[in-house]
Amino acid sequence: TPSESVKQKTVISVQEAEQKIAERLVPFTNETVPIESASGRVLAESLQADRDLPPFNRSTFDGIAVSSRAVAAGQRTFPIAGTAYAGAPKTKLENTSDCVEIMTGAPVPDNADCVVKVEDLAIENGVATLSENALPTSGYGIHPQGSDMPSGQVALQSGCRLTAKELSVAASIGKTQLAVAKAPRISIVTTGDELVAVSETPEPHQIRRSNDLALDVALATAGYSRTERHHIPDDPAATEAAVERILEQSDIVILAGGVSKGKRDYLPAALENAGVEKAFQWVRQRPGKPLWFGNIQTNGQTRYVFALPGNPVSCFTCLHRYTIPALDALSGLPPAAPRYAKLDSSFEFKPPIALFLPVTLRNDESGQTWAQPLPFNTSGDYVSVARTQGFIELPESETEFPQGAPYRFHSWQT
Ligand code: AMP
Ligand code: MG
């Protein structure tokens, strides 16, 4: 019937878009990788301490290990009965009126319960004398066995991004192999006949391609570096063929451009023809209104498609607002705690849609974070965006945004 060809355009809110994405996400499966190549991956198991941390009563000074009772009883000089080195097995203080010379990191000998540091001692002819102000009590100078973490406790929770500090914990408990979320194969696809490579000299009507590099670098910064780049000309047959081919080899497809209502925006039809199930297109937001999201199940695998508007600021904003959080959720990371910044100057925005406003941040001496909006230009002004740290999200329910009011802040640098 003729009415079938008149398609109703449904425009949803930012929150509905987030929700519709979240509903479709099926967490990535896991794989095991050597600890040396686990940097930046998301841990998919909890790691338990395999022994007490520290594993023995560890001396925190170079000095002598003594009995605090002998000191409390008034003894100030201690014959040196032996030496305890880091890396040597634990020894024993046979006679508690003696002492053992000890190095930082060495196991404190049995019968000794405190360490006097070398600065508080005089050592002469095999006898250590405590200086006047040295009054060590039991436990002084000792990092007790199991005080950081007893054996068997969870040292690292599943669902953390493995950076240097997490990997040092994994290393200290002897994990040579780690279960991590699979790294998704991400295809970054630009579209548009006007676009040429960075290395080319553009004709007056052409522009250099920049979105693909921006997306690639932002994804790598966020921990997703298994990417490939493609470019599709504005041609329906070429778009359909490329979409089918790229879908097959990707877990995530991020497209830029060709998704709006222009005469040569072929992506929405090509995606639907390829069997991608659209979750939504059109979000009440600026920039980024034409955002398209869907998924497809092929060969037992769910693949996700984010078709972002081509405008560089829209593209970059949508990647940070929707795509990277979705990748984090798929990888098993808990949602990041929201951040807020206060508007530095009042702002007015009448349309009943959300506004993602690029801002520079300023921290004042009272510890408050202020967001200074970019002087308003078009959403195509990606040169000015380079001077900002992220964007604040002004909700669609308001039109006046007073100075000092807090709004959610999203960083470009996740
Ligand atoms: P489109 O969404 O295809 O209508 O593109 C919107 C605007 O973004 C146009 O001015 C495009 O030239 C520009 N654009 C699209 N893709 C890119 C890209 N990869 N790099 C830079 N600009 C782009
Ligand atoms: Mg285009």
mmCIF file of C-alpha atoms in Angstrom, residues 212-374:
data_model
loop_
_atom_site.group_PDB
_atom_site.id
_atom_site.type_symbol
_atom_site.label_atom_id
_atom_site.label_comp_id
_atom_site.label_asym_id
_atom_site.label_seq_id
_atom_site.Cartn_x
_atom_site.Cartn_y
_atom_site.Cartn_z
ATOM 1 C CA ASP A 212 39.035 7.779 10.747
ATOM 2 C CA LEU A 213 42.290 8.759 12.429
ATOM 3 C CA ALA A 214 40.456 10.564 15.253
ATOM 4 C CA LEU A 215 38.265 7.522 15.908
ATOM 5 C CA ASP A 216 41.199 5.145 15.715
ATOM 6 C CA VAL A 217 43.316 7.106 18.191
ATOM 7 C CA ALA A 218 40.417 7.691 20.606
ATOM 8 C CA LEU A 219 39.627 3.969 20.561
ATOM 9 C CA ALA A 220 43.263 3.026 21.178
ATOM 10 C CA THR A 221 43.419 5.495 24.076
ATOM 11 C CA ALA A 222 40.313 3.855 25.522
ATOM 12 C CA GLY A 223 41.973 0.418 25.274
ATOM 13 C CA TYR A 224 40.638 -0.819 21.910
ATOM 14 C CA SER A 225 43.424 -1.049 19.379
ATOM 15 C CA ARG A 226 42.418 -4.027 17.227
ATOM 16 C CA THR A 227 41.164 -1.779 14.462
ATOM 17 C CA GLU A 228 41.077 -1.703 10.680
ATOM 18 C CA ARG A 229 40.145 1.221 8.489
ATOM 19 C CA HIS A 230 38.050 1.239 5.321
ATOM 20 C CA HIS A 231 36.610 3.883 3.040
ATOM 21 C CA ILE A 232 33.414 3.631 0.979
ATOM 22 C CA PRO A 233 32.547 6.007 -1.884
ATOM 23 C CA ASP A 234 29.007 7.428 -2.071
ATOM 24 C CA ASP A 235 27.624 4.672 -4.291
ATOM 25 C CA PRO A 236 24.747 2.364 -3.320
ATOM 26 C CA ALA A 237 26.176 -0.844 -4.801
ATOM 27 C CA ALA A 238 29.653 -0.191 -3.405
ATOM 28 C CA THR A 239 28.115 0.628 -0.016
ATOM 29 C CA GLU A 240 26.090 -2.604 0.086
ATOM 30 C CA ALA A 241 29.059 -4.754 -0.947
ATOM 31 C CA ALA A 242 31.435 -3.093 1.507
ATOM 32 C CA VAL A 243 28.959 -3.289 4.391
ATOM 33 C CA GLU A 244 28.438 -7.052 3.864
ATOM 34 C CA ARG A 245 32.170 -7.730 3.576
ATOM 35 C CA ILE A 246 33.153 -5.582 6.574
ATOM 36 C CA LEU A 247 30.388 -7.003 8.804
ATOM 37 C CA GLU A 248 31.720 -10.492 8.275
ATOM 38 C CA GLN A 249 35.194 -9.629 9.551
ATOM 39 C CA SER A 250 34.235 -7.411 12.520
ATOM 40 C CA ASP A 251 32.749 -7.562 15.992
ATOM 41 C CA ILE A 252 32.134 -3.827 15.948
ATOM 42 C CA VAL A 253 31.581 -1.624 12.917
ATOM 43 C CA ILE A 254 31.877 2.115 13.394
ATOM 44 C CA LEU A 255 30.790 4.076 10.362
ATOM 45 C CA ALA A 256 31.246 7.787 9.831
ATOM 46 C CA GLY A 257 28.980 9.785 7.540
ATOM 47 C CA GLY A 258 26.392 8.799 4.963
ATOM 48 C CA VAL A 259 23.777 8.164 7.637
ATOM 49 C CA SER A 260 21.589 11.246 7.471
ATOM 50 C CA LYS A 261 18.882 12.305 5.019
ATOM 51 C CA GLY A 262 21.117 13.426 2.161
ATOM 52 C CA LYS A 263 20.507 12.089 -1.337
ATOM 53 C CA ARG A 264 23.725 10.112 -1.148
ATOM 54 C CA ASP A 265 23.364 8.827 2.422
ATOM 55 C CA TYR A 266 23.163 5.152 1.518
ATOM 56 C CA LEU A 267 24.087 3.576 4.833
ATOM 57 C CA PRO A 268 20.742 3.087 6.617
ATOM 58 C CA ALA A 269 19.332 1.129 3.658
ATOM 59 C CA ALA A 270 22.556 -0.828 3.118
ATOM 60 C CA LEU A 271 22.711 -1.804 6.789
ATOM 61 C CA GLU A 272 19.120 -2.972 6.847
ATOM 62 C CA ASN A 273 19.563 -4.871 3.568
ATOM 63 C CA ALA A 274 22.574 -6.619 5.101
ATOM 64 C CA GLY A 275 20.306 -7.841 7.905
ATOM 65 C CA VAL A 276 21.479 -5.503 10.641
ATOM 66 C CA GLU A 277 18.576 -5.026 13.040
ATOM 67 C CA LYS A 278 18.182 -1.331 13.695
ATOM 68 C CA ALA A 279 17.623 -0.433 17.346
ATOM 69 C CA PHE A 280 17.140 3.251 16.588
ATOM 70 C CA GLN A 281 18.048 6.157 14.419
ATOM 71 C CA TRP A 282 17.636 9.844 15.360
ATOM 72 C CA VAL A 283 18.363 11.036 18.871
ATOM 73 C CA ARG A 284 17.216 14.334 20.413
ATOM 74 C CA GLN A 285 20.744 15.696 20.718
ATOM 75 C CA ARG A 286 23.081 18.231 19.175
ATOM 76 C CA PRO A 287 25.444 17.375 17.699
ATOM 77 C CA GLY A 288 24.795 13.855 16.488
ATOM 78 C CA LYS A 289 21.076 13.692 15.750
ATOM 79 C CA PRO A 290 21.316 11.101 12.897
ATOM 80 C CA LEU A 291 23.070 8.479 15.111
ATOM 81 C CA TRP A 292 22.117 4.946 13.997
ATOM 82 C CA PHE A 293 22.644 1.784 16.070
ATOM 83 C CA GLY A 294 21.873 -1.857 15.409
ATOM 84 C CA ASN A 295 23.210 -5.368 15.682
ATOM 85 C CA ILE A 296 23.272 -8.608 13.723
ATOM 86 C CA GLN A 297 23.749 -12.247 14.689
ATOM 87 C CA THR A 298 25.847 -14.186 12.205
ATOM 88 C CA ASN A 299 27.773 -17.421 12.716
ATOM 89 C CA GLY A 300 26.700 -17.455 16.372
ATOM 90 C CA GLN A 301 28.212 -14.048 16.964
ATOM 91 C CA THR A 302 26.636 -10.711 17.748
ATOM 92 C CA ARG A 303 28.104 -7.830 15.790
ATOM 93 C CA TYR A 304 27.304 -4.217 16.590
ATOM 94 C CA VAL A 305 27.005 -1.318 14.214
ATOM 95 C CA PHE A 306 27.359 2.318 15.241
ATOM 96 C CA ALA A 307 26.725 4.589 12.285
ATOM 97 C CA LEU A 308 27.884 8.016 13.419
ATOM 98 C CA PRO A 309 27.191 11.281 11.614
ATOM 99 C CA GLY A 310 30.136 12.346 9.437
ATOM 100 C CA ASN A 311 30.510 15.811 10.850
ATOM 101 C CA PRO A 312 33.785 15.507 12.791
ATOM 102 C CA VAL A 313 32.463 16.963 16.068
ATOM 103 C CA SER A 314 29.273 14.850 15.933
ATOM 104 C CA CYS A 315 31.291 11.779 15.125
ATOM 105 C CA PHE A 316 33.774 12.327 17.945
ATOM 106 C CA THR A 317 31.053 13.202 20.471
ATOM 107 C CA CYS A 318 28.916 10.157 19.650
ATOM 108 C CA LEU A 319 31.944 7.878 19.878
ATOM 109 C CA HIS A 320 32.646 9.096 23.434
ATOM 110 C CA ARG A 321 29.037 9.320 24.545
ATOM 111 C CA TYR A 322 27.826 5.944 23.203
ATOM 112 C CA THR A 323 30.392 3.714 21.511
ATOM 113 C CA ILE A 324 33.232 3.668 24.030
ATOM 114 C CA PRO A 325 30.884 3.118 27.026
ATOM 115 C CA ALA A 326 29.272 0.249 25.075
ATOM 116 C CA LEU A 327 32.686 -1.300 24.370
ATOM 117 C CA ASP A 328 33.543 -0.993 28.072
ATOM 118 C CA ALA A 329 30.289 -2.696 29.076
ATOM 119 C CA LEU A 330 30.865 -5.490 26.516
ATOM 120 C CA SER A 331 34.344 -5.976 27.993
ATOM 121 C CA GLY A 332 32.961 -6.374 31.513
ATOM 122 C CA LEU A 333 33.980 -3.003 32.959
ATOM 123 C CA PRO A 334 31.464 -1.599 35.442
ATOM 124 C CA PRO A 335 30.015 1.776 34.347
ATOM 125 C CA ALA A 336 32.352 4.651 35.128
ATOM 126 C CA ALA A 337 31.212 6.909 37.971
ATOM 127 C CA PRO A 338 29.688 10.035 36.424
ATOM 128 C CA ARG A 339 31.769 13.197 36.576
ATOM 129 C CA TYR A 340 30.373 16.699 36.997
ATOM 130 C CA ALA A 341 31.569 20.203 36.330
ATOM 131 C CA LYS A 342 29.962 23.564 37.087
ATOM 132 C CA LEU A 343 29.094 25.937 34.280
ATOM 133 C CA ASP A 344 31.504 28.875 34.277
ATOM 134 C CA SER A 345 29.036 31.215 32.596
ATOM 135 C CA SER A 346 25.300 30.961 32.103
ATOM 136 C CA PHE A 347 24.084 29.418 28.898
ATOM 137 C CA GLU A 348 20.821 29.376 26.986
ATOM 138 C CA PHE A 349 19.695 26.687 24.589
ATOM 139 C CA LYS A 350 16.036 26.709 23.525
ATOM 140 C CA PRO A 351 15.517 23.595 21.366
ATOM 141 C CA PRO A 352 13.980 20.705 23.356
ATOM 142 C CA ILE A 353 16.962 18.456 22.742
ATOM 143 C CA ALA A 354 20.113 17.590 24.706
ATOM 144 C CA LEU A 355 23.206 19.654 23.996
ATOM 145 C CA PHE A 356 26.709 18.216 24.153
ATOM 146 C CA LEU A 357 28.807 21.295 24.694
ATOM 147 C CA PRO A 358 32.605 21.127 24.331
ATOM 148 C CA VAL A 359 34.297 22.756 27.332
ATOM 149 C CA THR A 360 37.674 23.571 28.779
ATOM 150 C CA LEU A 361 37.991 22.671 32.450
ATOM 151 C CA ARG A 362 39.388 24.835 35.206
ATOM 152 C CA ASN A 363 40.024 23.740 38.796
ATOM 153 C CA ASP A 364 39.831 26.465 41.432
ATOM 154 C CA GLU A 365 41.654 26.608 44.752
ATOM 155 C CA SER A 366 38.612 25.264 46.623
ATOM 156 C CA GLY A 367 38.773 22.089 44.540
ATOM 157 C CA GLN A 368 35.772 22.847 42.348
ATOM 158 C CA THR A 369 35.802 22.046 38.644
ATOM 159 C CA TRP A 370 34.452 24.682 36.265
ATOM 160 C CA ALA A 371 33.469 24.138 32.660
ATOM 161 C CA GLN A 372 34.033 26.983 30.210
ATOM 162 C CA PRO A 373 31.944 26.415 27.080
ATOM 163 C CA LEU A 374 33.505 26.762 23.677
#
